[in-house]
């Protein structure tokens, strides 16, 4: 398969599962060594999970299929430019490259406007729409110190 075929599959997944009312019109496939290792589609409606975006679902399945938490060497094909949550997950998964079809502006035109989240992330904590308050930092730092000294930890 080639890039167009991988993207076509992501787009087909978006259409198919949108029509099954699983969620919005979004699909994704993850490819490694020229083969699809996982597929995902938006399942926000069907799972009652606001984080069940196509890219997140595909990342979860790829990690399970490969039995690892790192997807170095993989590429993701997504029917739309990833939202901030999905983009962050792609970075955490260490995926090498992102291919996308629709832009976030295209998504905004059909009421999937994530731009405000992109803007919120870059704001100072005190300027964000959702109030944030720090509580019990000293107690939480103790756990971080335990992690730092833990001899059998796995870094990621």
PDB file of C-alpha atoms in Angstrom:
ATOM      1  CA  UNK A   1       0.000   0.000   0.000  1.00  0.00           C
ATOM      2  CA  UNK A   2       1.074   3.602  -0.520  1.00  0.00           C
ATOM      3  CA  UNK A   3       0.356   6.932   1.201  1.00  0.00           C
ATOM      4  CA  UNK A   4      -2.836   7.558  -0.751  1.00  0.00           C
ATOM      5  CA  UNK A   5      -4.172   4.094   0.043  1.00  0.00           C
ATOM      6  CA  UNK A   6      -3.422   4.482   3.756  1.00  0.00           C
ATOM      7  CA  UNK A   7      -5.165   7.861   3.775  1.00  0.00           C
ATOM      8  CA  UNK A   8      -8.080   6.471   1.796  1.00  0.00           C
ATOM      9  CA  UNK A   9      -8.502   3.823   4.497  1.00  0.00           C
ATOM     10  CA  UNK A  10      -8.556   6.507   7.213  1.00  0.00           C
ATOM     11  CA  UNK A  11     -11.171   8.456   5.251  1.00  0.00           C
ATOM     12  CA  UNK A  12     -13.236   5.297   4.656  1.00  0.00           C
ATOM     13  CA  UNK A  13     -13.181   4.581   8.399  1.00  0.00           C
ATOM     14  CA  UNK A  14     -14.350   8.126   9.107  1.00  0.00           C
ATOM     15  CA  UNK A  15     -17.309   7.766   6.755  1.00  0.00           C
ATOM     16  CA  UNK A  16     -18.253   4.236   7.793  1.00  0.00           C
ATOM     17  CA  UNK A  17     -18.289   4.891  11.523  1.00  0.00           C
ATOM     18  CA  UNK A  18     -19.872   8.331  11.196  1.00  0.00           C
ATOM     19  CA  UNK A  19     -22.747   6.615   9.380  1.00  0.00           C
ATOM     20  CA  UNK A  20     -22.958   4.023  12.168  1.00  0.00           C
ATOM     21  CA  UNK A  21     -23.294   6.950  14.636  1.00  0.00           C
ATOM     22  CA  UNK A  22     -20.186   5.950  16.573  1.00  0.00           C
ATOM     23  CA  UNK A  23     -18.943   9.528  16.575  1.00  0.00           C
ATOM     24  CA  UNK A  24     -17.840  12.372  14.370  1.00  0.00           C
ATOM     25  CA  UNK A  25     -16.354  11.995  10.876  1.00  0.00           C
ATOM     26  CA  UNK A  26     -12.816  11.073  11.859  1.00  0.00           C
ATOM     27  CA  UNK A  27     -10.675   8.032  11.092  1.00  0.00           C
ATOM     28  CA  UNK A  28      -7.028   7.085  11.536  1.00  0.00           C
ATOM     29  CA  UNK A  29      -4.627   4.302  10.713  1.00  0.00           C
ATOM     30  CA  UNK A  30      -1.157   3.676  12.063  1.00  0.00           C
ATOM     31  CA  UNK A  31       1.405   2.193   9.724  1.00  0.00           C
ATOM     32  CA  UNK A  32       4.746   0.608  10.504  1.00  0.00           C
ATOM     33  CA  UNK A  33       7.086  -0.997   8.000  1.00  0.00           C
ATOM     34  CA  UNK A  34       4.570  -0.374   5.230  1.00  0.00           C
ATOM     35  CA  UNK A  35       1.717  -2.235   6.960  1.00  0.00           C
ATOM     36  CA  UNK A  36      -1.341  -1.061   8.875  1.00  0.00           C
ATOM     37  CA  UNK A  37      -0.864  -2.067  12.506  1.00  0.00           C
ATOM     38  CA  UNK A  38      -4.029  -0.449  13.850  1.00  0.00           C
ATOM     39  CA  UNK A  39      -7.121   1.481  12.892  1.00  0.00           C
ATOM     40  CA  UNK A  40      -9.235   3.897  14.847  1.00  0.00           C
ATOM     41  CA  UNK A  41     -12.343   5.964  14.411  1.00  0.00           C
ATOM     42  CA  UNK A  42     -14.147   8.491  16.510  1.00  0.00           C
ATOM     43  CA  UNK A  43     -16.164   6.703  19.196  1.00  0.00           C
ATOM     44  CA  UNK A  44     -17.145   9.664  21.341  1.00  0.00           C
ATOM     45  CA  UNK A  45     -20.899   9.003  20.974  1.00  0.00           C
ATOM     46  CA  UNK A  46     -20.884   5.217  21.132  1.00  0.00           C
ATOM     47  CA  UNK A  47     -18.479   4.943  24.079  1.00  0.00           C
ATOM     48  CA  UNK A  48     -19.651   8.054  25.964  1.00  0.00           C
ATOM     49  CA  UNK A  49     -15.976   8.985  26.168  1.00  0.00           C
ATOM     50  CA  UNK A  50     -14.904  12.501  25.139  1.00  0.00           C
ATOM     51  CA  UNK A  51     -11.331  11.248  24.640  1.00  0.00           C
ATOM     52  CA  UNK A  52     -12.290   8.459  22.204  1.00  0.00           C
ATOM     53  CA  UNK A  53     -10.967  10.295  19.147  1.00  0.00           C
ATOM     54  CA  UNK A  54      -9.806   8.311  16.112  1.00  0.00           C
ATOM     55  CA  UNK A  55      -6.114   8.982  16.693  1.00  0.00           C
ATOM     56  CA  UNK A  56      -6.308   8.045  20.384  1.00  0.00           C
ATOM     57  CA  UNK A  57      -8.146   4.823  19.554  1.00  0.00           C
ATOM     58  CA  UNK A  58      -5.574   3.939  16.876  1.00  0.00           C
ATOM     59  CA  UNK A  59      -2.661   4.670  19.234  1.00  0.00           C
ATOM     60  CA  UNK A  60      -4.163   2.501  21.975  1.00  0.00           C
ATOM     61  CA  UNK A  61      -4.697  -0.402  19.578  1.00  0.00           C
ATOM     62  CA  UNK A  62      -1.228  -0.061  18.039  1.00  0.00           C
ATOM     63  CA  UNK A  63       0.418  -0.117  21.458  1.00  0.00           C
ATOM     64  CA  UNK A  64      -1.588  -3.215  22.402  1.00  0.00           C
ATOM     65  CA  UNK A  65      -0.856  -4.930  19.085  1.00  0.00           C
ATOM     66  CA  UNK A  66       2.875  -4.277  19.419  1.00  0.00           C
ATOM     67  CA  UNK A  67       2.867  -4.849  23.187  1.00  0.00           C
ATOM     68  CA  UNK A  68       4.747  -1.609  23.833  1.00  0.00           C
ATOM     69  CA  UNK A  69       4.082   1.981  24.805  1.00  0.00           C
ATOM     70  CA  UNK A  70       6.314   3.559  22.184  1.00  0.00           C
ATOM     71  CA  UNK A  71       5.508   3.680  18.461  1.00  0.00           C
ATOM     72  CA  UNK A  72       8.848   4.853  17.087  1.00  0.00           C
ATOM     73  CA  UNK A  73       9.102   4.030  13.408  1.00  0.00           C
ATOM     74  CA  UNK A  74       5.349   4.343  12.887  1.00  0.00           C
ATOM     75  CA  UNK A  75       3.352   6.881  10.908  1.00  0.00           C
ATOM     76  CA  UNK A  76      -0.231   7.967  11.450  1.00  0.00           C
ATOM     77  CA  UNK A  77      -2.703   8.756   8.684  1.00  0.00           C
ATOM     78  CA  UNK A  78      -5.653  10.727   9.965  1.00  0.00           C
ATOM     79  CA  UNK A  79      -8.640  12.066   8.082  1.00  0.00           C
ATOM     80  CA  UNK A  80      -8.235  15.441   9.797  1.00  0.00           C
ATOM     81  CA  UNK A  81      -5.439  17.478  11.333  1.00  0.00           C
ATOM     82  CA  UNK A  82      -5.195  16.255  14.935  1.00  0.00           C
ATOM     83  CA  UNK A  83      -6.781  18.222  17.751  1.00  0.00           C
ATOM     84  CA  UNK A  84      -4.464  19.297  20.607  1.00  0.00           C
ATOM     85  CA  UNK A  85      -5.235  16.184  22.656  1.00  0.00           C
ATOM     86  CA  UNK A  86      -4.502  13.841  19.766  1.00  0.00           C
ATOM     87  CA  UNK A  87      -1.428  15.785  18.739  1.00  0.00           C
ATOM     88  CA  UNK A  88      -0.067  15.476  22.274  1.00  0.00           C
ATOM     89  CA  UNK A  89      -0.823  11.744  22.292  1.00  0.00           C
ATOM     90  CA  UNK A  90       1.009  11.342  18.975  1.00  0.00           C
ATOM     91  CA  UNK A  91       4.045  13.035  20.504  1.00  0.00           C
ATOM     92  CA  UNK A  92       3.819  10.878  23.653  1.00  0.00           C
ATOM     93  CA  UNK A  93       3.618   7.758  21.470  1.00  0.00           C
ATOM     94  CA  UNK A  94       6.715   8.935  19.579  1.00  0.00           C
ATOM     95  CA  UNK A  95       5.136   8.429  16.176  1.00  0.00           C
ATOM     96  CA  UNK A  96       7.559   9.553  13.456  1.00  0.00           C
ATOM     97  CA  UNK A  97       5.236  11.309  11.018  1.00  0.00           C
ATOM     98  CA  UNK A  98       1.685  12.603  10.684  1.00  0.00           C
ATOM     99  CA  UNK A  99      -0.255  12.608   7.426  1.00  0.00           C
ATOM    100  CA  UNK A 100      -3.624  14.382   7.498  1.00  0.00           C
ATOM    101  CA  UNK A 101      -6.398  15.163   5.019  1.00  0.00           C
ATOM    102  CA  UNK A 102      -8.811  17.829   6.302  1.00  0.00           C
ATOM    103  CA  UNK A 103      -7.423  20.849   8.166  1.00  0.00           C
ATOM    104  CA  UNK A 104      -8.548  22.067  11.564  1.00  0.00           C
ATOM    105  CA  UNK A 105     -10.161  25.006   9.733  1.00  0.00           C
ATOM    106  CA  UNK A 106     -12.181  22.515   7.665  1.00  0.00           C
ATOM    107  CA  UNK A 107     -13.294  20.892  10.931  1.00  0.00           C
ATOM    108  CA  UNK A 108     -14.220  24.266  12.427  1.00  0.00           C
ATOM    109  CA  UNK A 109     -16.512  24.908   9.472  1.00  0.00           C
ATOM    110  CA  UNK A 110     -18.597  21.874  10.490  1.00  0.00           C
ATOM    111  CA  UNK A 111     -18.622  22.810  14.219  1.00  0.00           C
ATOM    112  CA  UNK A 112     -15.546  20.885  15.393  1.00  0.00           C
ATOM    113  CA  UNK A 113     -13.586  23.931  16.459  1.00  0.00           C
ATOM    114  CA  UNK A 114     -10.501  23.004  18.480  1.00  0.00           C
ATOM    115  CA  UNK A 115      -8.709  26.288  17.891  1.00  0.00           C
ATOM    116  CA  UNK A 116      -9.711  27.636  21.297  1.00  0.00           C
ATOM    117  CA  UNK A 117      -7.895  24.676  22.910  1.00  0.00           C
ATOM    118  CA  UNK A 118      -4.763  25.403  20.898  1.00  0.00           C
ATOM    119  CA  UNK A 119      -4.997  28.973  22.226  1.00  0.00           C
ATOM    120  CA  UNK A 120      -5.701  27.917  25.822  1.00  0.00           C
ATOM    121  CA  UNK A 121      -2.623  25.699  26.023  1.00  0.00           C
ATOM    122  CA  UNK A 122      -0.309  28.590  25.237  1.00  0.00           C
ATOM    123  CA  UNK A 123      -1.849  30.890  27.883  1.00  0.00           C
ATOM    124  CA  UNK A 124      -0.491  31.369  31.381  1.00  0.00           C
ATOM    125  CA  UNK A 125      -2.327  29.179  33.898  1.00  0.00           C
ATOM    126  CA  UNK A 126      -4.093  32.143  35.489  1.00  0.00           C
ATOM    127  CA  UNK A 127      -5.402  33.292  32.082  1.00  0.00           C
ATOM    128  CA  UNK A 128      -7.064  30.027  31.069  1.00  0.00           C
ATOM    129  CA  UNK A 129     -10.833  29.653  30.839  1.00  0.00           C
ATOM    130  CA  UNK A 130     -10.948  26.698  33.255  1.00  0.00           C
ATOM    131  CA  UNK A 131      -9.594  27.796  36.657  1.00  0.00           C
ATOM    132  CA  UNK A 132      -6.622  25.840  37.973  1.00  0.00           C
ATOM    133  CA  UNK A 133      -5.561  25.751  41.614  1.00  0.00           C
ATOM    134  CA  UNK A 134      -2.502  24.028  43.019  1.00  0.00           C
ATOM    135  CA  UNK A 135      -3.149  21.882  46.114  1.00  0.00           C
ATOM    136  CA  UNK A 136      -0.797  19.696  48.242  1.00  0.00           C
ATOM    137  CA  UNK A 137       2.281  20.112  46.072  1.00  0.00           C
ATOM    138  CA  UNK A 138       4.603  19.166  48.930  1.00  0.00           C
ATOM    139  CA  UNK A 139       2.827  15.827  49.400  1.00  0.00           C
ATOM    140  CA  UNK A 140       2.854  15.111  45.680  1.00  0.00           C
ATOM    141  CA  UNK A 141       6.553  15.997  45.439  1.00  0.00           C
ATOM    142  CA  UNK A 142       7.300  13.191  47.892  1.00  0.00           C
ATOM    143  CA  UNK A 143       5.948  10.686  45.363  1.00  0.00           C
ATOM    144  CA  UNK A 144       8.089  12.277  42.632  1.00  0.00           C
ATOM    145  CA  UNK A 145      11.142  11.872  44.860  1.00  0.00           C
ATOM    146  CA  UNK A 146      10.231   8.208  45.397  1.00  0.00           C
ATOM    147  CA  UNK A 147       9.989   7.784  41.613  1.00  0.00           C
ATOM    148  CA  UNK A 148      13.340   9.474  41.119  1.00  0.00           C
ATOM    149  CA  UNK A 149      14.942   6.979  43.513  1.00  0.00           C
ATOM    150  CA  UNK A 150      13.012   3.916  42.305  1.00  0.00           C
ATOM    151  CA  UNK A 151      15.560   1.448  40.933  1.00  0.00           C
ATOM    152  CA  UNK A 152      13.212  -0.670  38.838  1.00  0.00           C
ATOM    153  CA  UNK A 153      11.419   2.147  37.004  1.00  0.00           C
ATOM    154  CA  UNK A 154      10.865   2.215  33.272  1.00  0.00           C
ATOM    155  CA  UNK A 155      11.531   5.580  31.721  1.00  0.00           C
ATOM    156  CA  UNK A 156       9.304   6.907  28.973  1.00  0.00           C
TER     157      UNK A 156
END
